[in-house]
XYZ file of C-alpha atoms in Angstrom:
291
model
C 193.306 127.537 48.366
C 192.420 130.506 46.107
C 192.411 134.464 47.824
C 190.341 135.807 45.508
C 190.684 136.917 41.738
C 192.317 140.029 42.375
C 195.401 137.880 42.964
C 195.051 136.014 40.288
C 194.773 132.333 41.775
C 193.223 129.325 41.379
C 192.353 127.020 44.268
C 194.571 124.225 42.988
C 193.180 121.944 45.856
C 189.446 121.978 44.630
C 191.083 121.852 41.119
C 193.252 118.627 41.318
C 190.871 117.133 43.595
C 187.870 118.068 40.814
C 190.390 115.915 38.485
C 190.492 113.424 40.912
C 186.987 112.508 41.632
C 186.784 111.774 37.840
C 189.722 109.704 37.807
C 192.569 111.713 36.682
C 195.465 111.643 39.486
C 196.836 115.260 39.102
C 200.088 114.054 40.532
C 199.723 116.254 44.368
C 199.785 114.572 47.283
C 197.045 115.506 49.785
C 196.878 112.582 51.561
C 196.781 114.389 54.654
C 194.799 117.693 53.725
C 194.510 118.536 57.382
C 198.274 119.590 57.529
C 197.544 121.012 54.060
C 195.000 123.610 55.166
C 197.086 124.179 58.611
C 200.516 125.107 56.504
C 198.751 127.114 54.381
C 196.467 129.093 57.155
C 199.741 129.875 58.807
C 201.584 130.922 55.585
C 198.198 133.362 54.546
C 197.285 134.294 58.184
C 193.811 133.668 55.917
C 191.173 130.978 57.411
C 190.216 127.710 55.585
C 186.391 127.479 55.484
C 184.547 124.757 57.871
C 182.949 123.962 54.393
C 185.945 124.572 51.922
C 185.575 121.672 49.179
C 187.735 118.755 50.205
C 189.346 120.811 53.039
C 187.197 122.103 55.093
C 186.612 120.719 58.904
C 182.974 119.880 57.973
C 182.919 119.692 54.543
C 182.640 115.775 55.104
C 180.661 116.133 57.906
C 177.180 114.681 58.188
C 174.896 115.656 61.122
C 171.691 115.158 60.056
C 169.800 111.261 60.736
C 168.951 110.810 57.692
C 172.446 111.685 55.450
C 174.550 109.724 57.830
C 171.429 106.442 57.418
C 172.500 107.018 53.739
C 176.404 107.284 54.522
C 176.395 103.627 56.574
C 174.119 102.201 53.454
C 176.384 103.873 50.693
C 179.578 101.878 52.340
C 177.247 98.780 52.907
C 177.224 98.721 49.268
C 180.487 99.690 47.889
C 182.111 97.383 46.191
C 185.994 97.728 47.151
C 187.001 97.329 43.630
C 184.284 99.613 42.172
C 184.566 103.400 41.354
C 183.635 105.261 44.559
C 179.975 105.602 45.054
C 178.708 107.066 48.132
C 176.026 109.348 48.916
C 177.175 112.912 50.329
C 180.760 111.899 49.923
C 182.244 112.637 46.796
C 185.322 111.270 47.856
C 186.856 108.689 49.957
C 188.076 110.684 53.007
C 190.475 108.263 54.108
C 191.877 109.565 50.542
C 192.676 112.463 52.123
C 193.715 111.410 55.534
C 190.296 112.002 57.417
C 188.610 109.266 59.858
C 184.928 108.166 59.332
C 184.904 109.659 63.106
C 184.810 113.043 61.518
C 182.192 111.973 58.535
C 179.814 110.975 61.038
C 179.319 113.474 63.763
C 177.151 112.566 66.803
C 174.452 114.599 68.181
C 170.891 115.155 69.409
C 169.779 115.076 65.373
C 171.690 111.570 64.669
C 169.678 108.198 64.162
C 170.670 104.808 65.124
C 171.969 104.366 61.123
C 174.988 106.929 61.674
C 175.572 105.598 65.059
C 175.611 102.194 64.024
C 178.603 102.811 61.367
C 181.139 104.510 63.546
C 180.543 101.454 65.913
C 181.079 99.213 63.138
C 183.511 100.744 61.334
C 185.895 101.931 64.414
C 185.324 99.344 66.850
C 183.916 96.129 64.539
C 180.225 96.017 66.702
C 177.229 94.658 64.361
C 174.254 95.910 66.001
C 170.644 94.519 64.974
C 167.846 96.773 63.710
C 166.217 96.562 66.938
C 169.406 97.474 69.289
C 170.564 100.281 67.244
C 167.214 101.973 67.978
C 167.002 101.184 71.548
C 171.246 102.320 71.620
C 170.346 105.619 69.704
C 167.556 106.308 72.198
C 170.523 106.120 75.017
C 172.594 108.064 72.855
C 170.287 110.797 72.727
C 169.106 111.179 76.492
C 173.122 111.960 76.192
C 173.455 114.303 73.793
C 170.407 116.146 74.836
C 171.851 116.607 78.446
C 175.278 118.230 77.597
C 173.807 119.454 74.472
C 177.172 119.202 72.273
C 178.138 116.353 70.215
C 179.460 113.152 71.431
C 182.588 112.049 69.839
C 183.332 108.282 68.424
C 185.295 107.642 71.452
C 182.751 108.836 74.279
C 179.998 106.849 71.845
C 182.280 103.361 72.418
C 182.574 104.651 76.369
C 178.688 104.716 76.503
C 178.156 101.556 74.351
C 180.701 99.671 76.980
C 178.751 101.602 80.118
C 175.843 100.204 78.666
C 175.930 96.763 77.929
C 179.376 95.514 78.544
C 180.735 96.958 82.122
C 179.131 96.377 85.712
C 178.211 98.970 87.614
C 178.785 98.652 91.475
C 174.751 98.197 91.961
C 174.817 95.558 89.525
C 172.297 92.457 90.693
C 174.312 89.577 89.097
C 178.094 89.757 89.100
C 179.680 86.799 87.367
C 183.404 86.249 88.633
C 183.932 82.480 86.984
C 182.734 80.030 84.643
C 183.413 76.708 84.045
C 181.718 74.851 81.299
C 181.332 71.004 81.353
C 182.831 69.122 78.102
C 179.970 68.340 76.286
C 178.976 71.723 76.554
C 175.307 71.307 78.285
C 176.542 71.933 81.167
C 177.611 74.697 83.181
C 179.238 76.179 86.905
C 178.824 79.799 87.612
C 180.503 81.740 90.491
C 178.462 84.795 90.746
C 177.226 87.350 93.458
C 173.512 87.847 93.043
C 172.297 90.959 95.104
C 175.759 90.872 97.582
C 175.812 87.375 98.042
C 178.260 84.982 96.515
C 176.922 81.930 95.504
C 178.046 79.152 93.026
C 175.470 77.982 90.584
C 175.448 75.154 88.061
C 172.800 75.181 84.949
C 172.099 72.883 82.470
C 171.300 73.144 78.640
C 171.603 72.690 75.145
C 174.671 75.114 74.833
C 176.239 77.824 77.404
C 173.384 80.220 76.920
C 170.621 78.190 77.930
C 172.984 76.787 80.578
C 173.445 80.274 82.132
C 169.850 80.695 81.984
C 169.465 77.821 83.564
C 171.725 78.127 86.411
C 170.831 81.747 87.355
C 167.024 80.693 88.093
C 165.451 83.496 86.305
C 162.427 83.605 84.518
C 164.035 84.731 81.496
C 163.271 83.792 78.086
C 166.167 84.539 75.288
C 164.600 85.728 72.048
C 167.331 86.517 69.655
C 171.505 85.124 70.107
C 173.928 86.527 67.744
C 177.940 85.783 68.030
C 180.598 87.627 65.557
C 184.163 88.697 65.509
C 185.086 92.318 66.148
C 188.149 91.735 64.049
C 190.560 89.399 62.917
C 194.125 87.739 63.521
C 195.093 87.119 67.248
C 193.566 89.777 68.181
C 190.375 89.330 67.479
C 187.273 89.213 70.321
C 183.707 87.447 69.855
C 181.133 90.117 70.467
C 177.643 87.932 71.936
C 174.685 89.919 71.709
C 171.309 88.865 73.540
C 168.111 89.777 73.088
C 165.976 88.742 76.405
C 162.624 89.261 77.887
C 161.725 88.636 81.782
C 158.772 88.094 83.180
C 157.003 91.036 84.811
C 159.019 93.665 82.628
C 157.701 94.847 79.866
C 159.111 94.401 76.571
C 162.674 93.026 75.224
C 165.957 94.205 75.751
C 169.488 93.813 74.795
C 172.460 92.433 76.451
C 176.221 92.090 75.281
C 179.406 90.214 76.253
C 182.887 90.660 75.015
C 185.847 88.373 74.784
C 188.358 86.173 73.124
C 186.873 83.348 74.465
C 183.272 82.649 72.877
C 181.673 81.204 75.606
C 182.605 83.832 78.226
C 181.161 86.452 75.665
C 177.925 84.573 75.920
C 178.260 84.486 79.271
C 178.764 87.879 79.797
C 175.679 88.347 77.624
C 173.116 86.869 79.524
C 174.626 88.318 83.023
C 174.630 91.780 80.736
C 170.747 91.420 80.101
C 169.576 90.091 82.652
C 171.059 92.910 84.460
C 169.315 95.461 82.281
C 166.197 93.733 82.780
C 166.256 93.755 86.536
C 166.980 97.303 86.692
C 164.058 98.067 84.108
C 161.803 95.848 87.042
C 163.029 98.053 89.366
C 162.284 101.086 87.357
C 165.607 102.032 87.421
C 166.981 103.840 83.906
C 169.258 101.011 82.538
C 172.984 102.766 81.874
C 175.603 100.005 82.488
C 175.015 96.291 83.315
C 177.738 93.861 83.851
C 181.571 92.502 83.083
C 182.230 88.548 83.565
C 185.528 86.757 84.189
């Protein structure tokens, strides 16, 4: 890493890596500069810099709203095959053995664009425009209050506490489904407000089913299904946009499973949720999980 010029030597990471970044392989493997840095801090007893090029803990760090909204778009638009074009990122850090969890750092200054691509790009979640602001307005109540970052895996705990798990206060708890063959139809056993009932909705598909057979004056604005990844592993993420009457404004709701129905399902249980605790004028933080 270089100890100054009265010893006489070159920082041959910054130097092959220079050589890198314009396409010339200098034949050193630092595909895992971490343990780089850590051999040679021992060796030296000398510090890396937070901000040493390449090597440095936060030299591929982004904090600010604005650089990581340019990060996410930068990777939107890179072609695979294409020479490496991202802003702020001279490099590909997975070139080096660093995770986009450590490009993207989470914290009272982050917008919903920086957010948005450590959900994507860790966990597979698309959000739309319009949940990524109303999830980075969540994400910063949380950040504010311990007033410290919030790592990738505490930002998929509070997406999950959000819109995918039920808290015990939840109004609607769905513990079954059963949806008829032609798919307009639909049974529900659920416990609405402590009591367990069983409900059956119909509709032109299991969404307005659901609505349907929880009786609520709900009206679904926006219904988006993807998959979070792919092979046999793979779940459908359903994400619901929903008004109600007597609350003000939309809001989202989410469901996650292998099976696509129960992710829709779990959606419009998630929302309405959400919404009912907004009625109640109770701060929405976790909704709802469905069998």
């Amino acid at each position: 890493f270089g100890n100054g010029e009265r010893c006489g030597n070159v920082d041959i990471v910054t130097l092959a890596l220079n050589m890198y970044t314009q396409g010339v392989h200098p034949n050193l493997d630092f595909s895992d500069i971490t343990s780089v840095a850590r051999i040679a801090e021992e060796c030296t007893s000398l510090p890396v810099h937070p901000r040493h090029p390449y090597a440095g803990d936060l030299v591929f760090t982004a904090f600010s709203g604005s650089h990581q909204d340019a990060i996410k778009k930068g990777f939107a638009a890179q072609d695979p095959n294409a020479l490496w074009e991202v802003p702020y990122l001279p490099i590909d850090p997975a070139d080096l053995g660093r995770t986009y969890d450590s490009v993207i750092r989470v914290n009272s200054q982050s917008g919903k664009g920086g957010i948005a691509f450590l959900l994507e790009r860790e966990h597979g979640v698309v959000m739309p425009r319009r949940m990524q602001v109303e999830f980075s307005a969540v994400v910063q109540r949380q950040t504010d209050a311990s007033e410290g970052e919030m790592s990738g895996e505490a930002l998929w705990d509070l997406f999950q506490a959000t819109y995918l798990r039920a808290p015990a206060q939840a109004a609607i708890i769905c513990h079954s489904h059963k949806l008829d063959e032609d798919g307009q139809g639909i049974e529900l056993d659920v416990t609405i407000d402590g009591t367990r009932q069983h409900l059956r909705g119909q509709g032109n598909g299991p969404i307005a089913a659901t609505v349907d057979a929880l009786g609520l004056p709900l009206r679904v604005d926006h219904y988006e299904e993807r998959a979070t990844g792919t092979g046999a592993n793979a779940q459908a993420l359903a994400i619901v946009e929903a008004a109600m009457e007597g609350v003000a404004g939309s809001t989202f709701g989410a469901g996650m499973s292998h099976n696509i129905v129960t992710a829709s399902v779990q959606a419009i249980v998630s929302v309405a949720n959400r919404l009912a605790e907004r009625r109640q004028g109770v701060a929405a933080t976790g909704t709802v999980t469905a069998a």
